[in-house]
C-alpha cells in the first residue's frame, strides 16, 4: 500500500499505509512512531485520536489489515481452481506470488 498524492486519504488510512510500508520493510521494533507520523504526514494527536492505544493499537491494526489482504488474496487464488489438488497447490502458488511481489517492492523502495 503506497501513500499516493492523488485522492487524499484520511489520517487513519495514511497512518496504516505508512506503518505497512515501514513495519514490513524494517520491522515493527525498528520503526519508531515519529517515523510513522512523518511518513503519514500527520500530527501525533491524529495517532491517538485514531488509535487510542498508540503504537500498540496501530501495530494491531497493521497486522489485522495485512492478514486480511493475504487471506483474501489466497482465497481468490484458491477459488479459481475446481480440482481439489489444484486448490491445495493454489495456496502455495498464491503465497509465493505475494512474497515475490512484496520482496520486489521492498527492493525498489
PDB file of N, CA and C in Angstrom:
ATOM      1  N   UNK A   1       0.851  -1.158   0.000  1.00  0.00           N
ATOM      2  CA  UNK A   1       0.000   0.000   0.000  1.00  0.00           C
ATOM      3  C   UNK A   1       0.905   1.231   0.000  1.00  0.00           C
ATOM      4  N   UNK A   2       0.850   2.009  -1.031  1.00  0.00           N
ATOM      5  CA  UNK A   2       1.683   3.183  -1.158  1.00  0.00           C
ATOM      6  C   UNK A   2       0.853   4.427  -0.897  1.00  0.00           C
ATOM      7  N   UNK A   3       1.435   5.367  -0.187  1.00  0.00           N
ATOM      8  CA  UNK A   3       0.757   6.623   0.090  1.00  0.00           C
ATOM      9  C   UNK A   3       0.864   7.478  -1.162  1.00  0.00           C
ATOM     10  N   UNK A   4      -0.268   7.742  -1.782  1.00  0.00           N
ATOM     11  CA  UNK A   4      -0.253   8.469  -3.048  1.00  0.00           C
ATOM     12  C   UNK A   4      -0.670   9.915  -2.849  1.00  0.00           C
ATOM     13  N   UNK A   5      -0.280  10.726  -3.816  1.00  0.00           N
ATOM     14  CA  UNK A   5      -0.623  12.145  -3.771  1.00  0.00           C
ATOM     15  C   UNK A   5      -1.980  12.402  -4.417  1.00  0.00           C
ATOM     16  N   UNK A   6      -2.573  11.376  -5.037  1.00  0.00           N
ATOM     17  CA  UNK A   6      -3.865  11.525  -5.705  1.00  0.00           C
ATOM     18  C   UNK A   6      -4.963  11.827  -4.724  1.00  0.00           C
ATOM     19  N   UNK A   7      -5.879  10.908  -4.563  1.00  0.00           N
ATOM     20  CA  UNK A   7      -7.004  11.076  -3.642  1.00  0.00           C
ATOM     21  C   UNK A   7      -6.467  11.180  -2.214  1.00  0.00           C
ATOM     22  N   UNK A   8      -6.903  12.181  -1.489  1.00  0.00           N
ATOM     23  CA  UNK A   8      -6.427  12.427  -0.126  1.00  0.00           C
ATOM     24  C   UNK A   8      -7.019  11.401   0.817  1.00  0.00           C
ATOM     25  N   UNK A   9      -6.154  10.622   1.441  1.00  0.00           N
ATOM     26  CA  UNK A   9      -6.585   9.610   2.402  1.00  0.00           C
ATOM     27  C   UNK A   9      -6.814  10.245   3.760  1.00  0.00           C
ATOM     28  N   UNK A  10      -7.636   9.604   4.565  1.00  0.00           N
ATOM     29  CA  UNK A  10      -7.841  10.067   5.938  1.00  0.00           C
ATOM     30  C   UNK A  10      -6.541   9.874   6.726  1.00  0.00           C
ATOM     31  N   UNK A  11      -6.447  10.549   7.864  1.00  0.00           N
ATOM     32  CA  UNK A  11      -5.264  10.401   8.708  1.00  0.00           C
ATOM     33  C   UNK A  11      -5.086   8.940   9.116  1.00  0.00           C
ATOM     34  N   UNK A  12      -6.186   8.269   9.430  1.00  0.00           N
ATOM     35  CA  UNK A  12      -6.123   6.851   9.822  1.00  0.00           C
ATOM     36  C   UNK A  12      -5.548   6.009   8.683  1.00  0.00           C
ATOM     37  N   UNK A  13      -6.044   6.223   7.475  1.00  0.00           N
ATOM     38  CA  UNK A  13      -5.561   5.459   6.330  1.00  0.00           C
ATOM     39  C   UNK A  13      -4.097   5.771   6.023  1.00  0.00           C
ATOM     40  N   UNK A  14      -3.696   7.025   6.176  1.00  0.00           N
ATOM     41  CA  UNK A  14      -2.292   7.381   5.952  1.00  0.00           C
ATOM     42  C   UNK A  14      -1.396   6.740   7.003  1.00  0.00           C
ATOM     43  N   UNK A  15      -1.859   6.695   8.252  1.00  0.00           N
ATOM     44  CA  UNK A  15      -1.088   6.024   9.307  1.00  0.00           C
ATOM     45  C   UNK A  15      -0.936   4.540   9.001  1.00  0.00           C
ATOM     46  N   UNK A  16      -2.023   3.906   8.563  1.00  0.00           N
ATOM     47  CA  UNK A  16      -1.954   2.485   8.221  1.00  0.00           C
ATOM     48  C   UNK A  16      -1.049   2.235   7.019  1.00  0.00           C
ATOM     49  N   UNK A  17      -1.129   3.089   6.014  1.00  0.00           N
ATOM     50  CA  UNK A  17      -0.274   2.932   4.837  1.00  0.00           C
ATOM     51  C   UNK A  17       1.196   3.118   5.203  1.00  0.00           C
ATOM     52  N   UNK A  18       1.484   4.112   6.010  1.00  0.00           N
ATOM     53  CA  UNK A  18       2.865   4.354   6.432  1.00  0.00           C
ATOM     54  C   UNK A  18       3.385   3.196   7.278  1.00  0.00           C
ATOM     55  N   UNK A  19       2.560   2.717   8.191  1.00  0.00           N
ATOM     56  CA  UNK A  19       3.003   1.602   9.028  1.00  0.00           C
ATOM     57  C   UNK A  19       3.198   0.352   8.182  1.00  0.00           C
ATOM     58  N   UNK A  20       2.356   0.145   7.183  1.00  0.00           N
ATOM     59  CA  UNK A  20       2.518  -1.014   6.312  1.00  0.00           C
ATOM     60  C   UNK A  20       3.860  -0.958   5.591  1.00  0.00           C
ATOM     61  N   UNK A  21       4.195   0.181   5.058  1.00  0.00           N
ATOM     62  CA  UNK A  21       5.467   0.331   4.350  1.00  0.00           C
ATOM     63  C   UNK A  21       6.655   0.148   5.291  1.00  0.00           C
ATOM     64  N   UNK A  22       6.622   0.868   6.406  1.00  0.00           N
ATOM     65  CA  UNK A  22       7.777   0.872   7.308  1.00  0.00           C
ATOM     66  C   UNK A  22       7.901  -0.412   8.124  1.00  0.00           C
ATOM     67  N   UNK A  23       6.818  -0.870   8.712  1.00  0.00           N
ATOM     68  CA  UNK A  23       6.886  -2.069   9.545  1.00  0.00           C
ATOM     69  C   UNK A  23       7.260  -3.289   8.711  1.00  0.00           C
ATOM     70  N   UNK A  24       6.729  -3.385   7.500  1.00  0.00           N
ATOM     71  CA  UNK A  24       7.009  -4.553   6.674  1.00  0.00           C
ATOM     72  C   UNK A  24       8.473  -4.585   6.249  1.00  0.00           C
ATOM     73  N   UNK A  25       9.005  -3.451   5.835  1.00  0.00           N
ATOM     74  CA  UNK A  25      10.377  -3.441   5.307  1.00  0.00           C
ATOM     75  C   UNK A  25      11.446  -3.382   6.389  1.00  0.00           C
ATOM     76  N   UNK A  26      11.145  -2.740   7.526  1.00  0.00           N
ATOM     77  CA  UNK A  26      12.181  -2.534   8.537  1.00  0.00           C
ATOM     78  C   UNK A  26      11.913  -3.240   9.862  1.00  0.00           C
ATOM     79  N   UNK A  27      10.698  -3.699  10.076  1.00  0.00           N
ATOM     80  CA  UNK A  27      10.356  -4.377  11.319  1.00  0.00           C
ATOM     81  C   UNK A  27       9.654  -3.441  12.290  1.00  0.00           C
ATOM     82  N   UNK A  28       8.731  -4.017  13.034  1.00  0.00           N
ATOM     83  CA  UNK A  28       7.922  -3.231  13.964  1.00  0.00           C
ATOM     84  C   UNK A  28       8.770  -2.585  15.045  1.00  0.00           C
ATOM     85  N   UNK A  29       9.705  -3.343  15.597  1.00  0.00           N
ATOM     86  CA  UNK A  29      10.517  -2.814  16.703  1.00  0.00           C
ATOM     87  C   UNK A  29      11.562  -1.797  16.243  1.00  0.00           C
ATOM     88  N   UNK A  30      11.914  -1.851  14.971  1.00  0.00           N
ATOM     89  CA  UNK A  30      12.941  -0.938  14.451  1.00  0.00           C
ATOM     90  C   UNK A  30      12.398   0.433  14.081  1.00  0.00           C
ATOM     91  N   UNK A  31      11.096   0.537  13.926  1.00  0.00           N
ATOM     92  CA  UNK A  31      10.492   1.787  13.454  1.00  0.00           C
ATOM     93  C   UNK A  31       9.808   2.496  14.618  1.00  0.00           C
ATOM     94  N   UNK A  32      10.284   3.686  14.899  1.00  0.00           N
ATOM     95  CA  UNK A  32       9.668   4.499  15.944  1.00  0.00           C
ATOM     96  C   UNK A  32       8.413   5.189  15.427  1.00  0.00           C
ATOM     97  N   UNK A  33       7.573   5.563  16.344  1.00  0.00           N
ATOM     98  CA  UNK A  33       6.306   6.179  15.969  1.00  0.00           C
ATOM     99  C   UNK A  33       6.516   7.521  15.259  1.00  0.00           C
ATOM    100  N   UNK A  34       7.596   8.228  15.595  1.00  0.00           N
ATOM    101  CA  UNK A  34       7.862   9.503  14.928  1.00  0.00           C
ATOM    102  C   UNK A  34       8.095   9.320  13.429  1.00  0.00           C
ATOM    103  N   UNK A  35       8.731   8.214  13.039  1.00  0.00           N
ATOM    104  CA  UNK A  35       8.938   7.946  11.608  1.00  0.00           C
ATOM    105  C   UNK A  35       7.618   7.654  10.918  1.00  0.00           C
ATOM    106  N   UNK A  36       6.734   6.920  11.593  1.00  0.00           N
ATOM    107  CA  UNK A  36       5.421   6.635  11.012  1.00  0.00           C
ATOM    108  C   UNK A  36       4.647   7.941  10.836  1.00  0.00           C
ATOM    109  N   UNK A  37       4.676   8.785  11.857  1.00  0.00           N
ATOM    110  CA  UNK A  37       3.973  10.075  11.786  1.00  0.00           C
ATOM    111  C   UNK A  37       4.514  10.927  10.643  1.00  0.00           C
ATOM    112  N   UNK A  38       5.828  10.953  10.492  1.00  0.00           N
ATOM    113  CA  UNK A  38       6.441  11.738   9.426  1.00  0.00           C
ATOM    114  C   UNK A  38       6.045  11.190   8.054  1.00  0.00           C
ATOM    115  N   UNK A  39       6.123   9.871   7.887  1.00  0.00           N
ATOM    116  CA  UNK A  39       5.776   9.254   6.604  1.00  0.00           C
ATOM    117  C   UNK A  39       4.302   9.489   6.277  1.00  0.00           C
ATOM    118  N   UNK A  40       3.443   9.413   7.291  1.00  0.00           N
ATOM    119  CA  UNK A  40       2.000   9.596   7.083  1.00  0.00           C
ATOM    120  C   UNK A  40       1.618  11.064   6.967  1.00  0.00           C
ATOM    121  N   UNK A  41       2.534  11.942   7.353  1.00  0.00           N
ATOM    122  CA  UNK A  41       2.285  13.378   7.345  1.00  0.00           C
ATOM    123  C   UNK A  41       1.073  13.733   8.212  1.00  0.00           C
ATOM    124  N   UNK A  42       1.095  13.212   9.450  1.00  0.00           N
ATOM    125  CA  UNK A  42       0.047  13.515  10.419  1.00  0.00           C
ATOM    126  C   UNK A  42       0.680  13.915  11.738  1.00  0.00           C
ATOM    127  N   UNK A  43      -0.083  14.620  12.548  1.00  0.00           N
ATOM    128  CA  UNK A  43       0.375  15.032  13.873  1.00  0.00           C
ATOM    129  C   UNK A  43       0.172  13.894  14.867  1.00  0.00           C
ATOM    130  N   UNK A  44       0.901  13.949  15.959  1.00  0.00           N
ATOM    131  CA  UNK A  44       0.798  12.919  16.988  1.00  0.00           C
ATOM    132  C   UNK A  44      -0.629  12.808  17.522  1.00  0.00           C
ATOM    133  N   UNK A  45      -1.335  13.927  17.585  1.00  0.00           N
ATOM    134  CA  UNK A  45      -2.715  13.910  18.047  1.00  0.00           C
ATOM    135  C   UNK A  45      -3.604  13.038  17.173  1.00  0.00           C
ATOM    136  N   UNK A  46      -3.331  13.017  15.864  1.00  0.00           N
ATOM    137  CA  UNK A  46      -4.104  12.174  14.951  1.00  0.00           C
ATOM    138  C   UNK A  46      -3.885  10.700  15.239  1.00  0.00           C
ATOM    139  N   UNK A  47      -2.665  10.359  15.641  1.00  0.00           N
ATOM    140  CA  UNK A  47      -2.392   8.968  16.013  1.00  0.00           C
ATOM    141  C   UNK A  47      -3.273   8.554  17.176  1.00  0.00           C
ATOM    142  N   UNK A  48      -3.274   9.362  18.234  1.00  0.00           N
ATOM    143  CA  UNK A  48      -4.025   9.000  19.440  1.00  0.00           C
ATOM    144  C   UNK A  48      -5.534   9.166  19.265  1.00  0.00           C
ATOM    145  N   UNK A  49      -5.949   9.999  18.327  1.00  0.00           N
ATOM    146  CA  UNK A  49      -7.375  10.119  18.025  1.00  0.00           C
ATOM    147  C   UNK A  49      -7.869   8.836  17.353  1.00  0.00           C
ATOM    148  N   UNK A  50      -7.066   8.321  16.426  1.00  0.00           N
ATOM    149  CA  UNK A  50      -7.449   7.140  15.668  1.00  0.00           C
ATOM    150  C   UNK A  50      -7.070   5.823  16.337  1.00  0.00           C
ATOM    151  N   UNK A  51      -6.007   5.845  17.102  1.00  0.00           N
ATOM    152  CA  UNK A  51      -5.502   4.647  17.774  1.00  0.00           C
ATOM    153  C   UNK A  51      -5.189   5.026  19.220  1.00  0.00           C
ATOM    154  N   UNK A  52      -6.203   4.959  20.066  1.00  0.00           N
ATOM    155  CA  UNK A  52      -6.071   5.442  21.441  1.00  0.00           C
ATOM    156  C   UNK A  52      -4.979   4.714  22.214  1.00  0.00           C
ATOM    157  N   UNK A  53      -4.652   3.517  21.797  1.00  0.00           N
ATOM    158  CA  UNK A  53      -3.583   2.753  22.450  1.00  0.00           C
ATOM    159  C   UNK A  53      -2.214   3.076  21.890  1.00  0.00           C
ATOM    160  N   UNK A  54      -2.110   4.069  21.023  1.00  0.00           N
ATOM    161  CA  UNK A  54      -0.829   4.479  20.467  1.00  0.00           C
ATOM    162  C   UNK A  54      -0.260   3.445  19.509  1.00  0.00           C
ATOM    163  N   UNK A  55       1.057   3.252  19.569  1.00  0.00           N
ATOM    164  CA  UNK A  55       1.739   2.364  18.633  1.00  0.00           C
ATOM    165  C   UNK A  55       1.214   0.940  18.747  1.00  0.00           C
ATOM    166  N   UNK A  56       0.926   0.484  19.953  1.00  0.00           N
ATOM    167  CA  UNK A  56       0.435  -0.893  20.111  1.00  0.00           C
ATOM    168  C   UNK A  56      -0.853  -1.119  19.326  1.00  0.00           C
ATOM    169  N   UNK A  57      -1.763  -0.176  19.395  1.00  0.00           N
ATOM    170  CA  UNK A  57      -3.029  -0.318  18.666  1.00  0.00           C
ATOM    171  C   UNK A  57      -2.815  -0.172  17.165  1.00  0.00           C
ATOM    172  N   UNK A  58      -1.894   0.697  16.765  1.00  0.00           N
ATOM    173  CA  UNK A  58      -1.559   0.848  15.350  1.00  0.00           C
ATOM    174  C   UNK A  58      -0.958  -0.457  14.817  1.00  0.00           C
ATOM    175  N   UNK A  59      -0.077  -1.079  15.585  1.00  0.00           N
ATOM    176  CA  UNK A  59       0.518  -2.355  15.175  1.00  0.00           C
ATOM    177  C   UNK A  59      -0.567  -3.417  15.026  1.00  0.00           C
ATOM    178  N   UNK A  60      -1.499  -3.443  15.962  1.00  0.00           N
ATOM    179  CA  UNK A  60      -2.599  -4.411  15.882  1.00  0.00           C
ATOM    180  C   UNK A  60      -3.411  -4.206  14.604  1.00  0.00           C
ATOM    181  N   UNK A  61      -3.724  -2.957  14.280  1.00  0.00           N
ATOM    182  CA  UNK A  61      -4.483  -2.661  13.063  1.00  0.00           C
ATOM    183  C   UNK A  61      -3.666  -3.021  11.820  1.00  0.00           C
ATOM    184  N   UNK A  62      -2.380  -2.726  11.841  1.00  0.00           N
ATOM    185  CA  UNK A  62      -1.484  -3.079  10.729  1.00  0.00           C
ATOM    186  C   UNK A  62      -1.500  -4.590  10.494  1.00  0.00           C
ATOM    187  N   UNK A  63      -1.358  -5.364  11.561  1.00  0.00           N
ATOM    188  CA  UNK A  63      -1.337  -6.824  11.431  1.00  0.00           C
ATOM    189  C   UNK A  63      -2.694  -7.365  10.976  1.00  0.00           C
ATOM    190  N   UNK A  64      -3.778  -6.787  11.496  1.00  0.00           N
ATOM    191  CA  UNK A  64      -5.117  -7.193  11.057  1.00  0.00           C
ATOM    192  C   UNK A  64      -5.304  -6.931   9.567  1.00  0.00           C
ATOM    193  N   UNK A  65      -4.889  -5.749   9.112  1.00  0.00           N
ATOM    194  CA  UNK A  65      -5.015  -5.406   7.694  1.00  0.00           C
ATOM    195  C   UNK A  65      -4.175  -6.329   6.824  1.00  0.00           C
ATOM    196  N   UNK A  66      -2.937  -6.553   7.238  1.00  0.00           N
ATOM    197  CA  UNK A  66      -2.032  -7.416   6.462  1.00  0.00           C
ATOM    198  C   UNK A  66      -2.620  -8.822   6.366  1.00  0.00           C
ATOM    199  N   UNK A  67      -3.115  -9.332   7.481  1.00  0.00           N
ATOM    200  CA  UNK A  67      -3.714 -10.662   7.466  1.00  0.00           C
ATOM    201  C   UNK A  67      -4.924 -10.695   6.541  1.00  0.00           C
ATOM    202  N   UNK A  68      -5.756  -9.676   6.604  1.00  0.00           N
ATOM    203  CA  UNK A  68      -6.948  -9.623   5.759  1.00  0.00           C
ATOM    204  C   UNK A  68      -6.612  -9.623   4.277  1.00  0.00           C
ATOM    205  N   UNK A  69      -5.615  -8.855   3.901  1.00  0.00           N
ATOM    206  CA  UNK A  69      -5.208  -8.781   2.493  1.00  0.00           C
ATOM    207  C   UNK A  69      -4.669 -10.131   2.037  1.00  0.00           C
ATOM    208  N   UNK A  70      -3.803 -10.718   2.841  1.00  0.00           N
ATOM    209  CA  UNK A  70      -3.223 -12.010   2.468  1.00  0.00           C
ATOM    210  C   UNK A  70      -4.309 -13.078   2.387  1.00  0.00           C
ATOM    211  N   UNK A  71      -5.203 -13.100   3.352  1.00  0.00           N
ATOM    212  CA  UNK A  71      -6.270 -14.098   3.376  1.00  0.00           C
ATOM    213  C   UNK A  71      -7.151 -13.958   2.134  1.00  0.00           C
ATOM    214  N   UNK A  72      -7.553 -12.741   1.819  1.00  0.00           N
ATOM    215  CA  UNK A  72      -8.410 -12.504   0.651  1.00  0.00           C
ATOM    216  C   UNK A  72      -7.689 -12.898  -0.643  1.00  0.00           C
ATOM    217  N   UNK A  73      -6.403 -12.609  -0.723  1.00  0.00           N
ATOM    218  CA  UNK A  73      -5.629 -12.958  -1.917  1.00  0.00           C
ATOM    219  C   UNK A  73      -5.532 -14.472  -2.085  1.00  0.00           C
ATOM    220  N   UNK A  74      -5.248 -15.176  -1.000  1.00  0.00           N
ATOM    221  CA  UNK A  74      -5.155 -16.640  -1.066  1.00  0.00           C
ATOM    222  C   UNK A  74      -6.521 -17.237  -1.413  1.00  0.00           C
ATOM    223  N   UNK A  75      -7.573 -16.746  -0.778  1.00  0.00           N
ATOM    224  CA  UNK A  75      -8.913 -17.257  -1.074  1.00  0.00           C
ATOM    225  C   UNK A  75      -9.275 -17.029  -2.541  1.00  0.00           C
ATOM    226  N   UNK A  76      -8.897 -15.886  -3.093  1.00  0.00           N
ATOM    227  CA  UNK A  76      -9.177 -15.609  -4.500  1.00  0.00           C
ATOM    228  C   UNK A  76      -8.401 -16.565  -5.402  1.00  0.00           C
ATOM    229  N   UNK A  77      -7.153 -16.840  -5.055  1.00  0.00           N
ATOM    230  CA  UNK A  77      -6.353 -17.780  -5.840  1.00  0.00           C
ATOM    231  C   UNK A  77      -6.921 -19.187  -5.798  1.00  0.00           C
ATOM    232  N   UNK A  78      -7.358 -19.609  -4.635  1.00  0.00           N
ATOM    233  CA  UNK A  78      -7.933 -20.948  -4.478  1.00  0.00           C
ATOM    234  C   UNK A  78      -9.263 -21.058  -5.211  1.00  0.00           C
ATOM    235  N   UNK A  79     -10.056 -20.012  -5.150  1.00  0.00           N
ATOM    236  CA  UNK A  79     -11.395 -20.069  -5.759  1.00  0.00           C
ATOM    237  C   UNK A  79     -11.354 -20.215  -7.279  1.00  0.00           C
ATOM    238  N   UNK A  80     -10.224 -19.912  -7.887  1.00  0.00           N
ATOM    239  CA  UNK A  80     -10.097 -20.048  -9.348  1.00  0.00           C
ATOM    240  C   UNK A  80      -9.959 -21.511  -9.770  1.00  0.00           C
ATOM    241  N   UNK A  81      -9.680 -22.373  -8.819  1.00  0.00           N
ATOM    242  CA  UNK A  81      -9.465 -23.785  -9.113  1.00  0.00           C
ATOM    243  C   UNK A  81     -10.670 -24.615  -8.692  1.00  0.00           C
ATOM    244  N   UNK A  82     -10.957 -25.659  -9.462  1.00  0.00           N
ATOM    245  CA  UNK A  82     -12.056 -26.560  -9.106  1.00  0.00           C
ATOM    246  C   UNK A  82     -11.548 -27.923  -8.646  1.00  0.00           C
ATOM    247  N   UNK A  83     -10.423 -28.346  -9.172  1.00  0.00           N
ATOM    248  CA  UNK A  83      -9.845 -29.627  -8.787  1.00  0.00           C
ATOM    249  C   UNK A  83      -9.267 -29.516  -7.379  1.00  0.00           C
ATOM    250  N   UNK A  84      -9.606 -30.433  -6.464  1.00  0.00           N
ATOM    251  CA  UNK A  84      -9.125 -30.350  -5.077  1.00  0.00           C
ATOM    252  C   UNK A  84      -7.598 -30.264  -4.948  1.00  0.00           C
ATOM    253  N   UNK A  85      -6.886 -31.034  -5.738  1.00  0.00           N
ATOM    254  CA  UNK A  85      -5.415 -30.988  -5.670  1.00  0.00           C
ATOM    255  C   UNK A  85      -4.898 -29.626  -6.133  1.00  0.00           C
ATOM    256  N   UNK A  86      -5.504 -29.083  -7.179  1.00  0.00           N
ATOM    257  CA  UNK A  86      -5.100 -27.769  -7.680  1.00  0.00           C
ATOM    258  C   UNK A  86      -5.435 -26.657  -6.691  1.00  0.00           C
ATOM    259  N   UNK A  87      -6.523 -26.835  -5.944  1.00  0.00           N
ATOM    260  CA  UNK A  87      -6.895 -25.853  -4.916  1.00  0.00           C
ATOM    261  C   UNK A  87      -5.819 -25.798  -3.824  1.00  0.00           C
ATOM    262  N   UNK A  88      -5.311 -26.961  -3.433  1.00  0.00           N
ATOM    263  CA  UNK A  88      -4.251 -27.003  -2.417  1.00  0.00           C
ATOM    264  C   UNK A  88      -2.985 -26.349  -2.957  1.00  0.00           C
ATOM    265  N   UNK A  89      -2.612 -26.681  -4.176  1.00  0.00           N
ATOM    266  CA  UNK A  89      -1.419 -26.085  -4.782  1.00  0.00           C
ATOM    267  C   UNK A  89      -1.573 -24.581  -4.970  1.00  0.00           C
ATOM    268  N   UNK A  90      -2.802 -24.129  -5.206  1.00  0.00           N
ATOM    269  CA  UNK A  90      -3.050 -22.697  -5.401  1.00  0.00           C
ATOM    270  C   UNK A  90      -2.703 -21.894  -4.151  1.00  0.00           C
ATOM    271  N   UNK A  91      -2.849 -22.497  -2.981  1.00  0.00           N
ATOM    272  CA  UNK A  91      -2.464 -21.808  -1.739  1.00  0.00           C
ATOM    273  C   UNK A  91      -0.982 -21.445  -1.805  1.00  0.00           C
ATOM    274  N   UNK A  92      -0.158 -22.411  -2.164  1.00  0.00           N
ATOM    275  CA  UNK A  92       1.284 -22.183  -2.203  1.00  0.00           C
ATOM    276  C   UNK A  92       1.695 -21.264  -3.352  1.00  0.00           C
ATOM    277  N   UNK A  93       1.034 -21.425  -4.489  1.00  0.00           N
ATOM    278  CA  UNK A  93       1.322 -20.541  -5.628  1.00  0.00           C
ATOM    279  C   UNK A  93       1.007 -19.092  -5.277  1.00  0.00           C
ATOM    280  N   UNK A  94      -0.138 -18.877  -4.651  1.00  0.00           N
ATOM    281  CA  UNK A  94      -0.557 -17.524  -4.294  1.00  0.00           C
ATOM    282  C   UNK A  94       0.362 -16.924  -3.239  1.00  0.00           C
ATOM    283  N   UNK A  95       0.716 -17.722  -2.231  1.00  0.00           N
ATOM    284  CA  UNK A  95       1.652 -17.224  -1.216  1.00  0.00           C
ATOM    285  C   UNK A  95       3.002 -16.878  -1.844  1.00  0.00           C
ATOM    286  N   UNK A  96       3.457 -17.698  -2.767  1.00  0.00           N
ATOM    287  CA  UNK A  96       4.715 -17.403  -3.464  1.00  0.00           C
ATOM    288  C   UNK A  96       4.643 -16.088  -4.221  1.00  0.00           C
ATOM    289  N   UNK A  97       3.519 -15.851  -4.896  1.00  0.00           N
ATOM    290  CA  UNK A  97       3.338 -14.588  -5.619  1.00  0.00           C
ATOM    291  C   UNK A  97       3.324 -13.406  -4.659  1.00  0.00           C
ATOM    292  N   UNK A  98       2.643 -13.564  -3.534  1.00  0.00           N
ATOM    293  CA  UNK A  98       2.599 -12.490  -2.536  1.00  0.00           C
ATOM    294  C   UNK A  98       4.000 -12.167  -2.018  1.00  0.00           C
ATOM    295  N   UNK A  99       4.753 -13.184  -1.696  1.00  0.00           N
ATOM    296  CA  UNK A  99       6.099 -12.966  -1.169  1.00  0.00           C
ATOM    297  C   UNK A  99       7.018 -12.352  -2.215  1.00  0.00           C
ATOM    298  N   UNK A 100       6.924 -12.823  -3.444  1.00  0.00           N
ATOM    299  CA  UNK A 100       7.756 -12.240  -4.505  1.00  0.00           C
ATOM    300  C   UNK A 100       7.391 -10.782  -4.746  1.00  0.00           C
ATOM    301  N   UNK A 101       6.102 -10.463  -4.762  1.00  0.00           N
ATOM    302  CA  UNK A 101       5.697  -9.084  -5.031  1.00  0.00           C
ATOM    303  C   UNK A 101       6.137  -8.149  -3.909  1.00  0.00           C
ATOM    304  N   UNK A 102       6.052  -8.584  -2.646  1.00  0.00           N
ATOM    305  CA  UNK A 102       6.476  -7.745  -1.515  1.00  0.00           C
ATOM    306  C   UNK A 102       7.995  -7.615  -1.485  1.00  0.00           C
ATOM    307  N   UNK A 103       8.717  -8.687  -1.805  1.00  0.00           N
ATOM    308  CA  UNK A 103      10.177  -8.624  -1.821  1.00  0.00           C
ATOM    309  C   UNK A 103      10.638  -7.691  -2.927  1.00  0.00           C
ATOM    310  N   UNK A 104      10.018  -7.789  -4.093  1.00  0.00           N
ATOM    311  CA  UNK A 104      10.358  -6.916  -5.210  1.00  0.00           C
ATOM    312  C   UNK A 104      10.053  -5.464  -4.871  1.00  0.00           C
ATOM    313  N   UNK A 105       8.884  -5.227  -4.272  1.00  0.00           N
ATOM    314  CA  UNK A 105       8.501  -3.854  -3.897  1.00  0.00           C
ATOM    315  C   UNK A 105       9.461  -3.296  -2.857  1.00  0.00           C
ATOM    316  N   UNK A 106       9.862  -4.109  -1.884  1.00  0.00           N
ATOM    317  CA  UNK A 106      10.772  -3.652  -0.834  1.00  0.00           C
ATOM    318  C   UNK A 106      12.156  -3.350  -1.419  1.00  0.00           C
ATOM    319  N   UNK A 107      12.582  -4.117  -2.405  1.00  0.00           N
ATOM    320  CA  UNK A 107      13.894  -3.899  -3.007  1.00  0.00           C
ATOM    321  C   UNK A 107      13.943  -2.607  -3.806  1.00  0.00           C
ATOM    322  N   UNK A 108      12.790  -2.156  -4.272  1.00  0.00           N
ATOM    323  CA  UNK A 108      12.739  -0.932  -5.083  1.00  0.00           C
ATOM    324  C   UNK A 108      12.358   0.310  -4.290  1.00  0.00           C
ATOM    325  N   UNK A 109      12.177   0.181  -2.977  1.00  0.00           N
ATOM    326  CA  UNK A 109      11.813   1.371  -2.206  1.00  0.00           C
ATOM    327  C   UNK A 109      13.006   1.982  -1.531  1.00  0.00           C
TER     328      UNK A 109
END
